Short mmCIF file of C-alpha atoms in Angstrom, two decimals:
data_model
loop_
_atom_site.label_atom_id
_atom_site.label_comp_id
_atom_site.label_asym_id
_atom_site.label_seq_id
_atom_site.Cartn_x
_atom_site.Cartn_y
_atom_site.Cartn_z
CA MET Q 15 -188.94 3.73 90.67
CA GLY Q 16 -186.88 2.08 92.78
CA SER Q 17 -186.27 2.24 96.74
CA TYR Q 18 -186.41 5.21 98.33
CA ASP Q 19 -183.57 3.76 101.46
CA VAL Q 20 -180.78 6.54 101.81
CA SER Q 21 -177.24 4.72 102.43
CA ASP Q 22 -173.86 5.44 102.65
CA GLU Q 23 -173.47 3.34 99.26
CA SER Q 24 -176.15 5.22 97.71
CA PRO Q 25 -176.22 8.49 98.27
CA GLU Q 26 -178.91 11.03 97.16
CA ARG Q 27 -177.18 13.72 95.30
CA ARG Q 28 -174.09 13.93 93.65
CA PHE Q 29 -171.17 17.01 93.33
CA ARG Q 30 -168.26 17.46 90.89
CA THR Q 31 -166.47 18.74 94.45
CA LEU Q 32 -167.39 19.23 97.95
CA PHE Q 33 -166.04 21.52 100.14
CA ILE Q 34 -165.54 21.22 104.01
CA SER Q 35 -163.80 23.72 106.77
CA ASP Q 36 -163.72 23.51 110.12
CA VAL Q 37 -165.23 20.64 112.13
CA HIS Q 38 -163.27 21.02 114.49
CA LEU Q 39 -163.11 17.42 115.87
CA GLY Q 40 -161.85 16.87 119.15
CA ALA Q 41 -164.58 20.20 120.42
CA ARG Q 42 -167.36 19.65 122.53
CA GLY Q 43 -169.27 21.70 120.12
CA SER Q 44 -168.28 20.33 116.77
CA GLN Q 45 -171.09 18.22 114.81
CA ALA Q 46 -169.67 15.89 113.11
CA ASP Q 47 -172.93 13.53 113.97
CA LEU Q 48 -174.91 16.42 111.43
CA LEU Q 49 -171.62 16.19 108.82
CA LEU Q 50 -171.72 12.10 109.36
CA ASP Q 51 -175.61 12.58 108.13
CA PHE Q 52 -174.88 15.07 105.63
CA LEU Q 53 -172.09 13.26 103.75
CA ARG Q 54 -174.84 10.27 103.54
CA TYR Q 55 -177.43 12.38 101.58
CA HIS Q 56 -173.87 13.86 99.47
CA ASP Q 57 -171.20 12.71 97.36
CA ALA Q 58 -168.81 14.07 95.72
CA ASP Q 59 -165.89 13.20 92.96
CA THR Q 60 -163.34 15.65 94.73
CA ILE Q 61 -163.44 16.50 98.60
CA TYR Q 62 -161.41 18.98 99.62
CA LEU Q 63 -160.67 19.54 103.40
CA VAL Q 64 -160.58 23.36 104.02
CA GLY Q 65 -158.37 22.78 107.70
CA ASP Q 66 -159.59 22.97 111.44
CA ILE Q 67 -161.16 19.66 110.44
CA VAL Q 68 -159.40 18.51 113.52
CA ASP Q 69 -159.47 20.76 116.52
CA GLY Q 70 -155.85 20.45 117.83
CA TRP Q 71 -156.33 23.86 120.91
CA ALA Q 72 -159.19 21.70 122.27
CA LEU Q 73 -157.37 18.25 122.36
CA LYS Q 74 -154.40 19.77 124.06
CA SER Q 75 -156.75 21.32 126.71
CA SER Q 76 -158.88 18.14 127.58
CA TRP Q 77 -159.76 14.69 125.65
CA HIS Q 78 -163.31 14.78 123.77
CA TRP Q 79 -163.70 12.26 121.18
CA PRO Q 80 -166.47 10.25 120.43
CA GLN Q 81 -167.99 7.67 118.61
CA SER Q 82 -169.01 10.14 115.98
CA HIS Q 83 -165.66 11.67 115.09
CA ASN Q 84 -163.99 8.29 114.47
CA ASP Q 85 -167.19 7.25 112.33
CA LEU Q 86 -166.23 10.72 110.73
CA VAL Q 87 -162.99 10.18 110.27
CA GLN Q 88 -163.26 6.03 109.02
CA LYS Q 89 -166.32 7.95 106.88
CA LEU Q 90 -163.80 10.27 105.07
CA LEU Q 91 -160.92 6.68 104.42
CA ARG Q 92 -163.96 4.95 103.45
CA LYS Q 93 -164.34 7.33 100.24
CA ALA Q 94 -161.05 7.40 99.38
CA ARG Q 95 -161.01 4.06 98.99
CA LYS Q 96 -163.14 3.85 96.46
CA GLY Q 97 -162.39 6.22 94.67
CA ALA Q 98 -163.13 9.88 96.17
CA LYS Q 99 -160.30 12.12 95.09
CA ILE Q 100 -159.47 14.04 99.11
CA VAL Q 101 -156.94 17.44 99.40
CA TYR Q 102 -156.59 18.02 103.47
CA ILE Q 103 -155.61 22.21 103.76
CA PRO Q 104 -154.51 22.23 107.31
CA GLY Q 105 -155.60 25.25 108.65
CA ASN Q 106 -155.06 26.55 112.91
CA HIS Q 107 -156.13 24.35 114.83
CA ASP Q 108 -154.66 21.24 112.90
CA GLU Q 109 -151.44 23.13 112.21
CA PHE Q 110 -149.37 20.29 113.80
CA LEU Q 111 -150.53 18.76 110.07
CA ARG Q 112 -148.53 21.42 108.18
CA ASN Q 113 -145.43 19.01 108.87
CA TYR Q 114 -146.93 16.69 106.71
CA TYR Q 115 -147.24 19.15 103.43
CA GLY Q 116 -146.69 16.41 100.73
CA THR Q 117 -147.82 13.28 102.25
CA HIS Q 118 -149.97 10.74 101.57
CA PHE Q 119 -152.16 8.67 103.95
CA GLY Q 120 -155.12 6.91 103.94
CA GLY Q 121 -155.99 7.78 100.72
CA ILE Q 122 -156.17 11.65 101.42
CA ASP Q 123 -153.25 14.06 100.70
CA VAL Q 124 -151.84 17.51 102.71
CA VAL Q 125 -150.79 20.42 101.48
CA GLU Q 126 -150.48 23.05 102.22
CA ASN Q 127 -152.87 25.48 99.78
CA THR Q 128 -153.57 24.00 95.86
CA VAL Q 129 -155.70 25.61 92.62
CA HIS Q 130 -159.16 24.24 91.75
CA THR Q 131 -160.37 24.38 88.41
CA GLY Q 132 -163.96 24.76 87.28
CA VAL Q 133 -165.58 23.61 84.62
CA ASP Q 134 -165.69 26.33 83.03
CA GLY Q 135 -161.80 26.96 83.55
CA LYS Q 136 -161.87 29.38 86.68
CA ARG Q 137 -159.03 29.01 88.65
CA TYR Q 138 -159.65 29.20 92.23
CA LEU Q 139 -157.01 29.61 95.34
CA VAL Q 140 -157.67 27.10 98.12
CA ILE Q 141 -156.86 28.10 101.23
CA HIS Q 142 -157.88 27.17 105.22
CA GLY Q 143 -157.02 30.92 105.72
CA ASP Q 144 -155.59 32.15 109.21
CA ILE Q 145 -151.91 33.07 107.43
CA PHE Q 146 -154.57 36.53 107.01
CA ASP Q 147 -155.89 36.50 110.66
CA LEU Q 148 -153.98 39.21 112.40
CA VAL Q 149 -155.11 37.87 115.63
CA VAL Q 150 -154.21 34.01 114.99
CA GLN Q 151 -150.24 35.47 112.99
CA ASN Q 152 -149.84 38.43 116.18
CA ALA Q 153 -151.55 37.61 119.13
CA ARG Q 154 -152.03 34.11 119.40
CA TRP Q 155 -153.25 34.36 123.61
CA LEU Q 156 -155.56 36.20 122.61
CA ALA Q 157 -156.72 34.12 119.64
CA HIS Q 158 -157.27 31.00 122.32
CA LEU Q 159 -158.85 33.61 124.69
CA GLY Q 160 -161.43 34.71 121.93
CA ASP Q 161 -161.89 30.55 120.96
CA LYS Q 162 -163.52 29.65 125.03
CA ALA Q 163 -165.45 32.65 124.26
CA TYR Q 164 -166.56 31.17 120.91
CA ASP Q 165 -167.08 28.04 122.52
CA PHE Q 166 -169.36 30.01 125.59
CA ALA Q 167 -171.02 31.25 122.63
CA ILE Q 168 -171.96 27.86 121.81
CA GLN Q 169 -173.12 26.08 124.53
CA MET Q 170 -175.65 29.56 125.02
CA ASN Q 171 -176.68 29.38 121.54
CA ARG Q 172 -177.35 25.18 121.98
CA PHE Q 173 -180.07 26.32 124.73
CA VAL Q 174 -181.74 28.35 123.26
CA ASN Q 175 -181.88 26.52 120.31
CA PHE Q 176 -183.35 23.28 122.21
CA PHE Q 177 -185.88 25.07 123.20
CA ARG Q 178 -186.63 26.74 119.41
CA ARG Q 179 -186.59 22.90 118.59
CA MET Q 180 -189.07 22.06 120.88
CA PHE Q 181 -191.33 25.02 119.99
CA LYS Q 182 -190.76 23.55 116.09
CA VAL Q 183 -189.17 26.84 115.56
CA PRO Q 184 -186.18 26.98 112.79
CA TYR Q 185 -182.95 26.88 114.00
CA TRP Q 186 -181.12 30.26 115.31
CA SER Q 187 -177.74 30.81 115.21
CA LEU Q 188 -175.77 33.47 117.92
CA SER Q 189 -172.61 33.87 116.39
CA GLN Q 190 -174.14 34.96 112.75
CA TRP Q 191 -176.52 36.90 114.09
CA ALA Q 192 -173.54 39.15 115.76
CA LYS Q 193 -171.49 38.59 112.96
CA GLN Q 194 -173.98 40.72 110.66
CA LYS Q 195 -174.67 42.98 113.86
CA VAL Q 196 -171.97 44.24 115.39
CA LYS Q 197 -169.67 46.57 113.86
CA ASN Q 198 -166.07 44.77 114.39
CA ALA Q 199 -167.35 41.62 113.32
CA VAL Q 200 -168.42 43.33 109.85
CA ASN Q 201 -165.25 45.00 109.69
CA TYR Q 202 -163.05 41.80 110.23
CA ILE Q 203 -165.22 40.05 107.48
CA GLY Q 204 -164.36 42.74 105.27
CA ALA Q 205 -160.97 42.92 106.01
CA PHE Q 206 -160.47 38.94 105.73
CA GLU Q 207 -162.56 38.93 102.25
CA GLN Q 208 -160.20 41.67 100.90
CA ALA Q 209 -156.95 39.76 102.27
CA LEU Q 210 -158.09 36.95 100.97
CA ALA Q 211 -159.10 38.29 96.83
CA ALA Q 212 -155.57 39.68 97.18
CA GLU Q 213 -153.56 36.45 97.62
CA ALA Q 214 -156.09 34.50 94.85
CA ARG Q 215 -154.82 37.78 92.34
CA ARG Q 216 -151.69 37.72 93.64
CA HIS Q 217 -151.93 33.83 92.49
CA GLU Q 218 -153.48 35.08 89.21
CA ALA Q 219 -156.68 32.72 90.03
CA ASP Q 220 -159.32 33.84 88.94
CA GLY Q 221 -161.55 33.26 92.97
CA VAL Q 222 -160.43 31.54 96.32
CA ILE Q 223 -162.22 28.74 98.06
CA CYS Q 224 -161.78 29.00 102.02
CA GLY Q 225 -162.85 28.72 105.71
CA HIS Q 226 -161.44 29.61 108.88
CA ILE Q 227 -164.23 32.68 110.47
CA HIS Q 228 -167.35 30.18 110.24
CA TYR Q 229 -168.85 32.21 107.89
CA ALA Q 230 -170.05 31.07 104.82
CA VAL Q 231 -170.72 32.92 101.60
CA ILE Q 232 -170.28 34.03 97.94
CA ARG Q 233 -169.61 36.93 96.77
CA ASP Q 234 -167.37 39.09 94.76
CA GLU Q 235 -164.51 41.05 95.82
CA ALA Q 236 -162.75 43.45 93.82
CA GLY Q 237 -163.51 41.31 90.44
CA ILE Q 238 -162.36 38.08 92.47
CA ARG Q 239 -165.05 35.04 93.18
CA TYR Q 240 -164.61 34.79 96.92
CA MET Q 241 -166.58 31.74 98.34
CA ASN Q 242 -166.31 30.59 102.19
CA CYS Q 243 -167.41 27.10 103.66
CA GLY Q 244 -168.75 27.50 106.32
CA ASP Q 245 -168.09 25.87 109.31
CA TRP Q 246 -169.53 22.40 111.11
CA VAL Q 247 -169.91 23.99 114.22
CA GLU Q 248 -172.46 25.77 114.50
CA SER Q 249 -173.87 27.29 110.60
CA CYS Q 250 -173.39 23.47 109.59
CA THR Q 251 -172.90 24.87 105.96
CA ALA Q 252 -170.92 23.17 103.13
CA LEU Q 253 -169.87 24.95 99.89
CA VAL Q 254 -170.47 22.20 96.34
CA GLU Q 255 -169.64 22.81 93.01
CA HIS Q 256 -172.98 20.87 90.37
CA ASP Q 257 -171.66 19.26 87.26
CA ASP Q 258 -172.60 22.53 85.33
CA GLY Q 259 -169.70 24.53 87.18
CA HIS Q 260 -172.25 26.38 89.77
CA PHE Q 261 -171.55 26.75 93.14
CA GLU Q 262 -173.96 26.58 96.04
CA ILE Q 263 -173.43 26.93 100.24
CA ILE Q 264 -175.49 24.23 101.22
CA THR Q 265 -176.99 24.66 105.07
CA TRP Q 266 -177.57 21.73 107.01
CA ALA Q 267 -177.93 23.00 110.69
CA ASP Q 268 -182.07 21.80 110.47
CA GLN Q 269 -182.09 18.06 109.94
CA LEU Q 270 -185.18 18.78 108.41
CA GLN Q 271 -184.56 20.56 106.04
CA LYS Q 272 -183.18 17.86 103.72
CA PRO Q 273 -182.60 17.25 99.80
CA ALA Q 274 -186.33 15.52 98.60
CA GLN Q 275 -185.57 11.91 98.27
CA VAL Q 276 -184.51 10.77 94.78
CA PRO Q 277 -185.00 6.62 93.97
CA GLN Q 278 -182.21 4.60 94.63
CA VAL Q 279 -181.22 3.02 91.29
CA ALA Q 280 -180.48 6.97 90.22
CA ALA Q 281 -177.61 7.64 92.41
CA ARG Q 282 -174.52 6.70 92.39
CA ALA Q 283 -172.22 4.40 94.58
CA ALA Q 284 -169.67 7.11 97.42
#
């Protein structure tokens, strides 16, 4: 049956496409270590980095770059060297990269947005989504203030989940709960989804894949398939496309919830 040892060279599950957004490297809330763990178990032929991978806002405020953040960057560069196609679509937190559209560094292409073609031929606009956030575009000071409030909520969430882990209770997300319960947050998410669906329709696409609002979901919006990758600050989610063409959101917030191991001999190299 072969070895069950998991290594960087033989991840357990391989997908046609992997979509990751909102890692926020450089921010204290980034869970880069969990994303590294996720990438040890999962791989893909094509990887889209759908914005806010690096948090320039946080780095301007105070420098925070632990070894896990550097390890994640090296991990992605290593995947590119081994043949994975990696496309980076900057968001508002890593907007400094928007000056480098069309460039290619370390095997990674930097683009404003792109269209991904699924197995069934359907076209999906891939975009971070911040340009459809009126707060970010028209009141940057308010966006930065909200960013600080979110950081505080993340710290509180970690405090709560520290005790939940002690009692072996599953991970619970404060901000995700608030987004589902607070009326204004629900309305904001709905308006964001509608705006992204309209943009996909303008590009004559069948769907849209985005990030930005840290709320992973797959749903149909007015005839357009709307898919959000989520984030790696709190919910720790990724969007994947299987070889048969169907899409799935994988949640990696709870390290106990790992895929059943498969023989190493059946896995393909990264």
